[in-house]
């Protein structure tokens, strides 16, 4: 795939023009307040795994609506005191998978909390264990249009709320230093991490890789690739204009969460990425309000982005923000 989006010099200054809804902050304050009416009830149950360097805890906590959400907490085997933590969100279609799939951060000395994504995990690459008990009106197959004509019913309202509560669950464990928590993820997980960065004001750092769920109006008209294509196919089948749909999506756009975020951030983008077009990533990055931000650019890569090279960059970058005072 050749370069298809704006030239890099224009990407570095690109700013989406669609504003956040006037009640964006009120919507999310009410959503999170309703979730916190339910006891977090975080449970951490030891799991026997044939891994010498880590210990694993099976996590259950109350997310949106008090619904049980699963996760893993993976700790260095010899951890004794409060540790800096990375809360990770998973890419589109995947679930939390198995513990041995998540060894990077624990072997680097961090507590690693992996959130399962409700309703996902049957896409063939990482199993999930968290059902989504909330139904929706007719939707295109996938998750992008579930409840998309009403922001209160939209699928990602539940997911983003689960993600904020995942930070709270991680912080509740005695081996996690609540003051040193970062959020991270790739693709969908990157988009979720941006949302959380705008909703949790005291994060230590944010690591969004090739993030999804950003600049919906541009993404849905720029690429035919899934998952953004789900939006266009939904509108195509219903023969309706996009005003209602894009108004709902404006409550979940990473651009608007980024404009409210302050934690240090390391983004990544791939310039041949048809899944998460580079202008949509730069749209969120350029809107990001925190002054300490940087972005790694992979000029010849597609949605795999930097892969292990980006992980190496994260391992170099993150410790400076999670070192104990």
JSON list of N, CA, C and O in Angstrom, two decimals, residues 1 37 42-43 46 55 71 79 101-102 117 134 149 166 172 176 193 204 241 252 261 266-267 271 275 299 318:
[
{"chain": "A", "resi": 1, "resn": "UNK", "atom": "N", "xyz": [0.84, -1.19, 0.00]},
{"chain": "A", "resi": 1, "resn": "UNK", "atom": "CA", "xyz": [0.00, 0.00, 0.00]},
{"chain": "A", "resi": 1, "resn": "UNK", "atom": "C", "xyz": [0.88, 1.24, 0.00]},
{"chain": "A", "resi": 1, "resn": "UNK", "atom": "O", "xyz": [1.72, 1.42, 0.88]},
{"chain": "A", "resi": 37, "resn": "UNK", "atom": "N", "xyz": [-21.88, 4.13, 41.49]},
{"chain": "A", "resi": 37, "resn": "UNK", "atom": "CA", "xyz": [-22.92, 3.75, 42.45]},
{"chain": "A", "resi": 37, "resn": "UNK", "atom": "C", "xyz": [-22.85, 2.27, 42.78]},
{"chain": "A", "resi": 37, "resn": "UNK", "atom": "O", "xyz": [-23.38, 1.82, 43.80]},
{"chain": "A", "resi": 42, "resn": "UNK", "atom": "N", "xyz": [-13.62, -5.44, 43.46]},
{"chain": "A", "resi": 42, "resn": "UNK", "atom": "CA", "xyz": [-12.52, -6.08, 42.72]},
{"chain": "A", "resi": 42, "resn": "UNK", "atom": "C", "xyz": [-12.03, -7.31, 43.47]},
{"chain": "A", "resi": 42, "resn": "UNK", "atom": "O", "xyz": [-11.69, -7.24, 44.66]},
{"chain": "A", "resi": 43, "resn": "UNK", "atom": "N", "xyz": [-11.98, -8.44, 42.76]},
{"chain": "A", "resi": 43, "resn": "UNK", "atom": "CA", "xyz": [-11.48, -9.70, 43.32]},
{"chain": "A", "resi": 43, "resn": "UNK", "atom": "C", "xyz": [-10.25, -10.14, 42.54]},
{"chain": "A", "resi": 43, "resn": "UNK", "atom": "O", "xyz": [-10.22, -10.06, 41.30]},
{"chain": "A", "resi": 46, "resn": "UNK", "atom": "N", "xyz": [-5.54, -16.01, 42.74]},
{"chain": "A", "resi": 46, "resn": "UNK", "atom": "CA", "xyz": [-4.30, -16.55, 42.16]},
{"chain": "A", "resi": 46, "resn": "UNK", "atom": "C", "xyz": [-4.57, -17.65, 41.14]},
{"chain": "A", "resi": 46, "resn": "UNK", "atom": "O", "xyz": [-5.50, -18.44, 41.27]},
{"chain": "A", "resi": 55, "resn": "UNK", "atom": "N", "xyz": [3.79, -13.95, 38.61]},
{"chain": "A", "resi": 55, "resn": "UNK", "atom": "CA", "xyz": [2.61, -14.57, 39.21]},
{"chain": "A", "resi": 55, "resn": "UNK", "atom": "C", "xyz": [1.38, -13.89, 38.66]},
{"chain": "A", "resi": 55, "resn": "UNK", "atom": "O", "xyz": [1.41, -12.70, 38.32]},
{"chain": "A", "resi": 71, "resn": "UNK", "atom": "N", "xyz": [-10.28, -9.65, 33.92]},
{"chain": "A", "resi": 71, "resn": "UNK", "atom": "CA", "xyz": [-8.96, -9.13, 33.59]},
{"chain": "A", "resi": 71, "resn": "UNK", "atom": "C", "xyz": [-7.89, -10.04, 34.15]},
{"chain": "A", "resi": 71, "resn": "UNK", "atom": "O", "xyz": [-8.18, -11.05, 34.83]},
{"chain": "A", "resi": 79, "resn": "UNK", "atom": "N", "xyz": [7.71, -9.66, 43.54]},
{"chain": "A", "resi": 79, "resn": "UNK", "atom": "CA", "xyz": [7.19, -8.35, 43.94]},
{"chain": "A", "resi": 79, "resn": "UNK", "atom": "C", "xyz": [6.79, -8.35, 45.40]},
{"chain": "A", "resi": 79, "resn": "UNK", "atom": "O", "xyz": [6.08, -9.25, 45.87]},
{"chain": "A", "resi": 101, "resn": "UNK", "atom": "N", "xyz": [0.42, -14.56, 27.19]},
{"chain": "A", "resi": 101, "resn": "UNK", "atom": "CA", "xyz": [0.43, -13.63, 26.07]},
{"chain": "A", "resi": 101, "resn": "UNK", "atom": "C", "xyz": [0.81, -12.21, 26.52]},
{"chain": "A", "resi": 101, "resn": "UNK", "atom": "O", "xyz": [0.98, -11.32, 25.68]},
{"chain": "A", "resi": 102, "resn": "UNK", "atom": "N", "xyz": [0.94, -12.01, 27.82]},
{"chain": "A", "resi": 102, "resn": "UNK", "atom": "CA", "xyz": [1.12, -10.66, 28.37]},
{"chain": "A", "resi": 102, "resn": "UNK", "atom": "C", "xyz": [2.29, -10.63, 29.37]},
{"chain": "A", "resi": 102, "resn": "UNK", "atom": "O", "xyz": [2.08, -10.44, 30.56]},
{"chain": "A", "resi": 117, "resn": "UNK", "atom": "N", "xyz": [-12.28, -7.11, 27.10]},
{"chain": "A", "resi": 117, "resn": "UNK", "atom": "CA", "xyz": [-13.22, -6.18, 26.46]},
{"chain": "A", "resi": 117, "resn": "UNK", "atom": "C", "xyz": [-14.57, -6.86, 26.32]},
{"chain": "A", "resi": 117, "resn": "UNK", "atom": "O", "xyz": [-14.68, -7.89, 25.63]},
{"chain": "A", "resi": 134, "resn": "UNK", "atom": "N", "xyz": [-25.93, -6.11, 27.65]},
{"chain": "A", "resi": 134, "resn": "UNK", "atom": "CA", "xyz": [-26.82, -5.06, 27.14]},
{"chain": "A", "resi": 134, "resn": "UNK", "atom": "C", "xyz": [-27.08, -5.28, 25.66]},
{"chain": "A", "resi": 134, "resn": "UNK", "atom": "O", "xyz": [-26.13, -5.38, 24.87]},
{"chain": "A", "resi": 149, "resn": "UNK", "atom": "N", "xyz": [-27.32, 5.07, 17.40]},
{"chain": "A", "resi": 149, "resn": "UNK", "atom": "CA", "xyz": [-28.21, 6.22, 17.22]},
{"chain": "A", "resi": 149, "resn": "UNK", "atom": "C", "xyz": [-28.57, 6.91, 18.52]},
{"chain": "A", "resi": 149, "resn": "UNK", "atom": "O", "xyz": [-29.35, 7.87, 18.54]},
{"chain": "A", "resi": 166, "resn": "UNK", "atom": "N", "xyz": [-11.30, -0.14, 35.32]},
{"chain": "A", "resi": 166, "resn": "UNK", "atom": "CA", "xyz": [-10.12, -1.00, 35.34]},
{"chain": "A", "resi": 166, "resn": "UNK", "atom": "C", "xyz": [-8.96, -0.30, 36.03]},
{"chain": "A", "resi": 166, "resn": "UNK", "atom": "O", "xyz": [-8.19, -0.92, 36.79]},
{"chain": "A", "resi": 172, "resn": "UNK", "atom": "N", "xyz": [-6.64, -0.54, 43.35]},
{"chain": "A", "resi": 172, "resn": "UNK", "atom": "CA", "xyz": [-7.12, -1.09, 44.62]},
{"chain": "A", "resi": 172, "resn": "UNK", "atom": "C", "xyz": [-6.25, -2.23, 45.14]},
{"chain": "A", "resi": 172, "resn": "UNK", "atom": "O", "xyz": [-6.38, -2.62, 46.30]},
{"chain": "A", "resi": 176, "resn": "UNK", "atom": "N", "xyz": [0.05, -2.43, 43.94]},
{"chain": "A", "resi": 176, "resn": "UNK", "atom": "CA", "xyz": [0.07, -1.38, 42.92]},
{"chain": "A", "resi": 176, "resn": "UNK", "atom": "C", "xyz": [0.18, -0.02, 43.59]},
{"chain": "A", "resi": 176, "resn": "UNK", "atom": "O", "xyz": [-0.58, 0.29, 44.52]},
{"chain": "A", "resi": 193, "resn": "UNK", "atom": "N", "xyz": [-7.26, 3.88, 25.50]},
{"chain": "A", "resi": 193, "resn": "UNK", "atom": "CA", "xyz": [-6.32, 4.55, 26.40]},
{"chain": "A", "resi": 193, "resn": "UNK", "atom": "C", "xyz": [-6.42, 6.07, 26.28]},
{"chain": "A", "resi": 193, "resn": "UNK", "atom": "O", "xyz": [-6.29, 6.78, 27.27]},
{"chain": "A", "resi": 204, "resn": "UNK", "atom": "N", "xyz": [-0.19, 8.67, 35.27]},
{"chain": "A", "resi": 204, "resn": "UNK", "atom": "CA", "xyz": [1.23, 9.00, 35.18]},
{"chain": "A", "resi": 204, "resn": "UNK", "atom": "C", "xyz": [1.71, 9.09, 33.73]},
{"chain": "A", "resi": 204, "resn": "UNK", "atom": "O", "xyz": [2.65, 9.83, 33.43]},
{"chain": "A", "resi": 241, "resn": "UNK", "atom": "N", "xyz": [-29.13, 9.65, 6.48]},
{"chain": "A", "resi": 241, "resn": "UNK", "atom": "CA", "xyz": [-27.97, 10.52, 6.60]},
{"chain": "A", "resi": 241, "resn": "UNK", "atom": "C", "xyz": [-27.20, 10.19, 7.86]},
{"chain": "A", "resi": 241, "resn": "UNK", "atom": "O", "xyz": [-27.68, 9.48, 8.75]},
{"chain": "A", "resi": 252, "resn": "UNK", "atom": "N", "xyz": [-17.63, 9.92, 21.74]},
{"chain": "A", "resi": 252, "resn": "UNK", "atom": "CA", "xyz": [-16.67, 8.82, 21.93]},
{"chain": "A", "resi": 252, "resn": "UNK", "atom": "C", "xyz": [-15.41, 9.01, 21.10]},
{"chain": "A", "resi": 252, "resn": "UNK", "atom": "O", "xyz": [-14.60, 8.09, 20.99]},
{"chain": "A", "resi": 261, "resn": "UNK", "atom": "N", "xyz": [-6.85, 15.72, 28.09]},
{"chain": "A", "resi": 261, "resn": "UNK", "atom": "CA", "xyz": [-5.82, 14.89, 28.74]},
{"chain": "A", "resi": 261, "resn": "UNK", "atom": "C", "xyz": [-4.58, 15.72, 29.07]},
{"chain": "A", "resi": 261, "resn": "UNK", "atom": "O", "xyz": [-4.23, 16.65, 28.34]},
{"chain": "A", "resi": 266, "resn": "UNK", "atom": "N", "xyz": [3.10, 9.04, 24.81]},
{"chain": "A", "resi": 266, "resn": "UNK", "atom": "CA", "xyz": [3.89, 8.57, 23.68]},
{"chain": "A", "resi": 266, "resn": "UNK", "atom": "C", "xyz": [2.96, 7.86, 22.71]},
{"chain": "A", "resi": 266, "resn": "UNK", "atom": "O", "xyz": [2.48, 6.76, 22.99]},
{"chain": "A", "resi": 267, "resn": "UNK", "atom": "N", "xyz": [2.68, 8.49, 21.58]},
{"chain": "A", "resi": 267, "resn": "UNK", "atom": "CA", "xyz": [1.83, 7.92, 20.53]},
{"chain": "A", "resi": 267, "resn": "UNK", "atom": "C", "xyz": [2.70, 7.20, 19.50]},
{"chain": "A", "resi": 267, "resn": "UNK", "atom": "O", "xyz": [3.92, 7.38, 19.45]},
{"chain": "A", "resi": 271, "resn": "UNK", "atom": "N", "xyz": [2.24, 5.38, 8.49]},
{"chain": "A", "resi": 271, "resn": "UNK", "atom": "CA", "xyz": [1.75, 6.21, 7.40]},
{"chain": "A", "resi": 271, "resn": "UNK", "atom": "C", "xyz": [1.05, 5.45, 6.29]},
{"chain": "A", "resi": 271, "resn": "UNK", "atom": "O", "xyz": [0.41, 6.06, 5.43]},
{"chain": "A", "resi": 275, "resn": "UNK", "atom": "N", "xyz": [-6.23, 0.86, 8.27]},
{"chain": "A", "resi": 275, "resn": "UNK", "atom": "CA", "xyz": [-7.17, 0.55, 9.34]},
{"chain": "A", "resi": 275, "resn": "UNK", "atom": "C", "xyz": [-7.41, 1.77, 10.21]},
{"chain": "A", "resi": 275, "resn": "UNK", "atom": "O", "xyz": [-8.56, 2.12, 10.53]},
{"chain": "A", "resi": 299, "resn": "UNK", "atom": "N", "xyz": [7.07, 5.23, 8.71]},
{"chain": "A", "resi": 299, "resn": "UNK", "atom": "CA", "xyz": [6.69, 5.72, 7.39]},
{"chain": "A", "resi": 299, "resn": "UNK", "atom": "C", "xyz": [6.27, 4.62, 6.43]},
{"chain": "A", "resi": 299, "resn": "UNK", "atom": "O", "xyz": [5.43, 4.84, 5.55]},
{"chain": "A", "resi": 318, "resn": "UNK", "atom": "N", "xyz": [8.96, 4.92, 29.21]},
{"chain": "A", "resi": 318, "resn": "UNK", "atom": "CA", "xyz": [8.04, 4.90, 30.35]},
{"chain": "A", "resi": 318, "resn": "UNK", "atom": "C", "xyz": [8.70, 5.00, 31.72]},
{"chain": "A", "resi": 318, "resn": "UNK", "atom": "O", "xyz": [8.16, 5.69, 32.60]}
]
